[in-house]
Coordinates of C-alpha atoms in Angstrom, one line a residue:
M1372 CA -54.5 38.5 -19.1
G1373 CA -51.8 38.6 -21.9
S1374 CA -54.4 39.2 -24.6
Q1375 CA -55.9 42.0 -22.4
A1376 CA -52.5 43.7 -22.3
M1377 CA -52.2 43.4 -26.0
S1378 CA -55.7 44.9 -26.4
I1379 CA -54.8 47.9 -24.1
A1380 CA -51.6 48.6 -26.1
E1381 CA -53.5 48.4 -29.4
T1382 CA -56.2 50.8 -28.2
V1383 CA -53.7 53.3 -26.7
Y1384 CA -51.5 53.5 -29.9
R1385 CA -54.2 53.2 -32.6
N1386 CA -54.5 57.0 -32.8
Y1387 CA -51.3 58.0 -31.1
S1388 CA -49.6 61.2 -32.0
P1389 CA -45.8 60.9 -31.3
A1390 CA -43.3 63.4 -30.1
G1391 CA -40.1 61.6 -31.2
Q1392 CA -36.8 63.1 -32.4
G1393 CA -37.6 64.1 -36.0
V1394 CA -34.8 63.1 -38.3
G1395 CA -32.6 62.1 -35.3
V1396 CA -28.9 62.7 -34.8
F1397 CA -27.2 60.3 -37.3
P1398 CA -26.4 61.0 -40.9
L1399 CA -29.0 59.8 -43.5
V1400 CA -28.1 57.0 -45.8
K1401 CA -28.2 57.5 -49.5
K1402 CA -29.3 55.4 -52.5
S1403 CA -30.3 52.5 -50.2
R1404 CA -33.4 50.4 -49.4
V1405 CA -34.4 51.7 -45.9
L1406 CA -37.0 50.9 -43.3
E1407 CA -38.2 53.1 -40.5
V1408 CA -40.0 51.2 -37.7
G1409 CA -42.5 53.5 -35.9
F1410 CA -42.2 56.4 -38.3
G1411 CA -44.6 58.7 -36.5
S1412 CA -44.5 62.2 -37.9
S1413 CA -43.0 61.0 -41.3
A1414 CA -40.3 63.6 -40.9
L1415 CA -37.5 61.1 -41.2
L1416 CA -39.3 59.1 -43.9
Q1417 CA -39.5 62.2 -46.0
A1418 CA -35.9 63.1 -45.4
L1419 CA -34.8 59.6 -46.4
I1420 CA -36.9 59.8 -49.6
N1421 CA -35.4 63.2 -50.4
N1422 CA -32.0 61.5 -50.0
D1423 CA -32.7 59.2 -53.0
N1424 CA -33.6 56.1 -51.0
E1425 CA -36.2 53.5 -51.5
V1426 CA -38.1 54.0 -48.2
H1427 CA -40.5 51.8 -46.3
G1428 CA -42.2 52.5 -43.0
T1429 CA -44.3 50.8 -40.4
D1430 CA -46.4 52.1 -37.5
V1431 CA -49.0 50.8 -35.1
S1432 CA -51.2 53.9 -35.5
E1433 CA -54.0 53.9 -38.1
K1434 CA -54.0 57.7 -38.1
I1435 CA -50.3 57.9 -38.8
I1436 CA -50.6 55.5 -41.7
T1437 CA -53.5 57.4 -43.1
D1438 CA -51.8 60.8 -42.8
A1439 CA -48.6 59.4 -44.4
K1440 CA -50.5 58.1 -47.4
A1441 CA -52.4 61.4 -47.7
S1442 CA -49.1 63.2 -47.9
G1443 CA -48.0 61.0 -50.8
I1444 CA -45.9 58.4 -49.0
D1445 CA -47.0 55.0 -50.2
N1446 CA -44.7 52.3 -48.8
V1447 CA -46.2 52.3 -45.3
H1448 CA -47.7 49.4 -43.4
L1449 CA -49.9 49.1 -40.3
V1450 CA -47.9 46.8 -38.0
D1451 CA -47.7 46.2 -34.3
V1452 CA -44.2 44.7 -34.3
S1453 CA -44.7 43.4 -30.7
E1454 CA -47.3 41.0 -32.2
T1455 CA -46.8 40.8 -36.0
P1456 CA -43.8 40.0 -38.2
L1457 CA -42.5 42.8 -40.3
P1458 CA -44.0 42.3 -43.8
F1459 CA -40.6 42.0 -45.6
A1460 CA -38.3 39.2 -46.8
D1461 CA -35.1 38.3 -45.0
D1462 CA -32.1 40.5 -45.7
F1463 CA -34.4 43.0 -47.5
F1464 CA -33.0 46.3 -46.1
D1465 CA -29.6 48.1 -46.3
A1466 CA -30.5 50.1 -43.2
V1467 CA -33.1 50.4 -40.5
Y1468 CA -34.1 53.4 -38.4
C1469 CA -36.0 52.9 -35.2
Y1470 CA -36.3 56.0 -33.0
E1471 CA -38.2 56.3 -29.8
V1472 CA -40.2 53.0 -30.3
F1473 CA -38.5 50.4 -28.2
E1474 CA -39.7 51.8 -24.9
H1475 CA -43.4 51.6 -26.0
L1476 CA -43.4 48.0 -26.9
T1477 CA -44.9 45.0 -25.0
N1478 CA -42.4 42.7 -26.7
P1479 CA -38.9 44.3 -27.2
H1480 CA -37.3 41.0 -28.1
R1481 CA -39.8 40.6 -31.0
L1482 CA -38.8 44.0 -32.4
F1483 CA -35.1 43.1 -32.5
F1484 CA -35.7 39.6 -33.7
E1485 CA -37.6 41.0 -36.7
I1486 CA -35.2 43.9 -37.4
R1487 CA -32.3 41.4 -37.3
R1488 CA -34.1 39.2 -39.8
V1489 CA -35.0 41.9 -42.4
L1490 CA -31.7 43.9 -42.1
K1491 CA -28.8 42.6 -44.1
S1492 CA -25.8 41.2 -42.1
N1493 CA -23.1 43.8 -41.2
H1494 CA -25.5 46.6 -41.9
L1495 CA -26.7 49.2 -39.4
L1496 CA -29.7 49.8 -37.3
Y1497 CA -30.0 53.4 -36.2
F1498 CA -31.7 53.4 -32.8
S1499 CA -32.7 55.8 -30.1
V1500 CA -34.5 55.6 -26.7
P1501 CA -35.0 58.0 -23.8
S1502 CA -32.4 57.6 -21.0
Q1503 CA -34.2 55.9 -18.1
E1504 CA -31.8 57.3 -15.5
M1505 CA -32.6 60.9 -16.5
S1506 CA -36.1 60.6 -17.9
M1507 CA -38.2 58.1 -15.9
G1508 CA -41.3 59.5 -14.2
Y1509 CA -45.0 59.9 -14.5
G1510 CA -45.8 63.7 -14.9
P1511 CA -45.2 66.4 -17.5
S1512 CA -42.0 65.9 -19.5
R1513 CA -41.3 62.6 -17.8
H1514 CA -41.3 59.2 -19.4
T1515 CA -42.9 56.0 -18.0
F1516 CA -41.4 52.7 -19.0
V1517 CA -43.2 49.4 -19.6
Y1518 CA -40.1 47.5 -18.3
P1519 CA -38.3 49.6 -15.6
G1520 CA -34.6 48.8 -15.6
L1521 CA -34.3 47.5 -19.2
L1522 CA -33.5 51.0 -20.5
E1523 CA -30.7 51.7 -18.0
R1524 CA -27.6 51.9 -20.1
H1525 CA -25.8 48.7 -18.9
N1526 CA -29.0 46.6 -19.2
L1527 CA -29.9 48.0 -22.6
E1528 CA -26.4 47.4 -24.0
R1529 CA -26.5 43.9 -22.6
F1530 CA -29.8 43.4 -24.5
F1531 CA -28.1 44.5 -27.7
M1532 CA -25.3 42.1 -27.1
Q1533 CA -27.7 39.2 -26.5
M1534 CA -29.5 40.0 -29.8
Y1535 CA -26.1 40.1 -31.7
F1536 CA -26.0 43.8 -32.4
K1537 CA -22.6 45.4 -32.0
I1538 CA -22.4 49.0 -31.0
D1539 CA -20.6 51.0 -33.7
A1540 CA -21.4 54.5 -32.5
Y1541 CA -23.0 56.1 -29.4
L1542 CA -24.4 59.7 -29.0
E1543 CA -26.4 61.4 -26.3
N1544 CA -29.0 64.1 -26.5
T1545 CA -29.1 66.1 -23.2
E1546 CA -30.5 69.4 -24.3
S1547 CA -34.1 68.8 -23.1
I1548 CA -35.6 67.6 -19.9
I1549 CA -35.9 64.1 -21.5
H1550 CA -32.5 62.8 -22.4
H1551 CA -32.0 60.4 -25.3
R1552 CA -29.5 57.7 -26.1
N1553 CA -28.6 57.1 -29.8
Y1554 CA -26.9 54.0 -31.2
A1555 CA -25.6 52.8 -34.5
L1556 CA -25.9 49.0 -34.2
N1557 CA -24.2 46.6 -36.5
N1558 CA -26.3 43.5 -37.3
M1559 CA -24.0 40.5 -36.5
K1560 CA -26.4 37.7 -37.5
H1561 CA -23.9 36.3 -39.9
L1562 CA -22.2 34.7 -36.9
G1563 CA -25.0 32.1 -36.9
L1564 CA -25.2 32.0 -33.1
P1565 CA -28.3 30.8 -31.1
D1566 CA -31.1 33.3 -30.3
V1567 CA -31.3 34.4 -26.7
M1568 CA -34.4 32.3 -26.3
E1569 CA -32.3 29.2 -27.1
V1570 CA -29.5 30.4 -24.9
I1571 CA -31.9 30.5 -21.9
I1572 CA -32.3 26.7 -22.0
G1573 CA -28.7 25.9 -22.8
D1574 CA -25.2 26.3 -21.3
Y1575 CA -22.6 28.4 -23.1
A1576 CA -19.3 30.1 -22.6
V1577 CA -19.6 33.9 -22.8
N1578 CA -16.8 34.2 -25.3
A1579 CA -18.4 31.6 -27.6
L1580 CA -21.5 33.7 -27.8
Y1581 CA -20.3 37.3 -27.6
G1582 CA -16.5 37.2 -28.2
Q1583 CA -16.8 38.8 -31.6
L1584 CA -19.2 41.6 -30.4
L1585 CA -17.1 42.8 -27.4
D1586 CA -13.7 44.3 -27.1
E1587 CA -11.1 42.6 -25.0
Q1588 CA -11.8 44.6 -21.8
A1589 CA -15.6 44.2 -22.1
L1590 CA -15.3 40.5 -22.7
E1591 CA -13.1 40.1 -19.6
T1592 CA -15.7 42.0 -17.6
E1593 CA -18.4 39.7 -18.8
I1594 CA -16.4 36.6 -17.9
R1595 CA -15.7 38.0 -14.4
R1596 CA -19.4 38.7 -14.0
E1597 CA -20.3 35.2 -15.2
T1598 CA -17.8 33.3 -13.1
Q1599 CA -18.0 35.3 -9.8
P1600 CA -20.8 33.2 -8.3
Y1601 CA -18.7 30.1 -8.9
F1602 CA -15.9 31.6 -7.0
T1603 CA -18.2 32.4 -4.1
V1604 CA -19.2 28.8 -3.9
L1605 CA -15.6 27.7 -4.4
H1606 CA -14.6 29.8 -1.5
Q1607 CA -17.3 28.3 0.7
A1608 CA -16.3 24.8 -0.3
A1609 CA -12.6 25.4 0.4
A1610 CA -13.5 26.9 3.8
A1611 CA -15.4 23.6 4.6
G1612 CA -12.5 21.5 3.3
A1613 CA -14.8 20.1 0.6
W1614 CA -12.0 19.5 -1.9
E1615 CA -14.0 17.3 -4.3
A1616 CA -16.6 20.1 -4.6
V1617 CA -13.7 22.5 -5.3
D1618 CA -12.5 20.2 -8.1
S1619 CA -16.0 20.1 -9.6
I1620 CA -16.3 23.9 -9.7
V1621 CA -12.8 24.3 -11.3
A1622 CA -13.8 21.6 -13.8
I1623 CA -16.5 24.0 -15.0
F1624 CA -13.9 26.7 -15.6
T1625 CA -11.7 24.4 -17.6
A1626 CA -14.5 23.0 -19.6
Y1627 CA -16.1 26.4 -20.6
Y1628 CA -13.0 28.6 -20.6
P1629 CA -10.1 26.2 -21.4
Q1630 CA -7.8 29.1 -22.5
N1631 CA -8.5 31.3 -19.5
Y1632 CA -5.5 30.9 -17.2
A1633 CA -6.6 33.7 -14.9
L1634 CA -9.5 31.6 -13.6
L1635 CA -7.0 28.9 -12.5
I1636 CA -4.8 31.4 -10.9
K1637 CA -7.7 32.9 -8.9
S1638 CA -8.8 29.4 -7.9
A1639 CA -5.2 28.7 -6.6
E1640 CA -5.2 32.0 -4.7
I1641 CA -8.3 30.9 -2.8
L1642 CA -6.9 27.5 -2.0
L1643 CA -3.7 29.1 -0.7
S1644 CA -5.8 31.3 1.6
F1645 CA -7.0 28.0 3.1
K1646 CA -3.4 26.6 3.3
N1647 CA -4.0 23.9 0.6
K1648 CA -0.7 24.3 -1.1
E1649 CA -0.8 21.0 -3.0
K1650 CA -4.1 21.6 -4.8
A1651 CA -3.1 25.2 -5.4
K1652 CA 0.1 23.9 -7.1
E1653 CA -2.1 21.5 -9.2
Y1654 CA -4.1 24.4 -10.6
L1655 CA -1.1 26.6 -11.2
K1656 CA 0.5 23.7 -13.2
K1657 CA -2.6 23.5 -15.3
A1658 CA -2.4 27.2 -15.9
L1659 CA 1.1 26.8 -17.3
T1660 CA -0.2 24.3 -20.0
I1661 CA -2.5 27.0 -21.5
K1662 CA -1.2 28.5 -24.7
P1663 CA -0.6 31.3 -25.3
I1664 CA 0.3 32.7 -21.9
P1665 CA 2.4 35.9 -21.5
N1666 CA 6.0 35.3 -20.6
D1667 CA 5.9 37.4 -17.5
I1668 CA 2.8 35.5 -16.2
Y1669 CA 4.4 32.2 -17.0
S1670 CA 7.5 33.2 -15.0
E1671 CA 5.5 34.4 -12.1
I1672 CA 3.5 31.2 -11.9
S1673 CA 6.6 29.1 -12.2
L1674 CA 8.3 31.0 -9.4
T1675 CA 5.2 30.6 -7.1
I1676 CA 5.2 26.8 -7.7
E1677 CA 8.8 26.6 -6.8
Q1678 CA 8.3 28.6 -3.6
L1679 CA 5.3 26.3 -2.6

């Protein structure tokens, strides 16, 4: 069945004529080695060439490749990036452009894996997709998506995070009936962290994986999302008086987030709601040992312990 899906995609796009966004909304780089993945009309390729760049392009359409070569653009390659590695060495490019391609792919992870590989660390991927929230549909001037939900903004940006691309800039095109999201994404592969396929089969703290990609507020939001199911179970265990189970859950927090005093405070609050003052004091005392802890928080915890 998988090979049949690949065959359908190959047939559909072999002679595809794209709409796209032309040269896009971001400034064009200069005097760089540049790749455009899914170059379509060649408008952006030509603009990059005119800007004194060494330009390479890939596309899945035989017709697009033929037309580009006929117009005098030589460094173009027939590649289905869902199935085939990009034909370039690691760290080959100073910049990569990929406009209106992602939503057509059977394997979006493969695209980002390959772009991450061929793009130099701390260099930018210029990327755009239709906005699913405003553009999804099946009729004229609507856009169908292979993976509904992936292109909703919060899911898409989580995908970037998991592939170690940091958002440097964000712009929206809302002039037409199909809205577009545009990102400048910084390749953070120099962090040397595990690919998401490896993360799937392991256990990691959110801050260990993505702490250098997210600002403080976004990281706190991720940790809250990550830990909320544990607090749900902790609440149930406390309600049942299963204090050993409570300790086991809190042990997970202290193992994976040893510097996060807020998790211990929240655990203590749940225990106080079930009248277990001694165990609440135990967790609050642990919170006081975490360094650094703001003075006002330290004083508030100390006062609560005294009052208990």
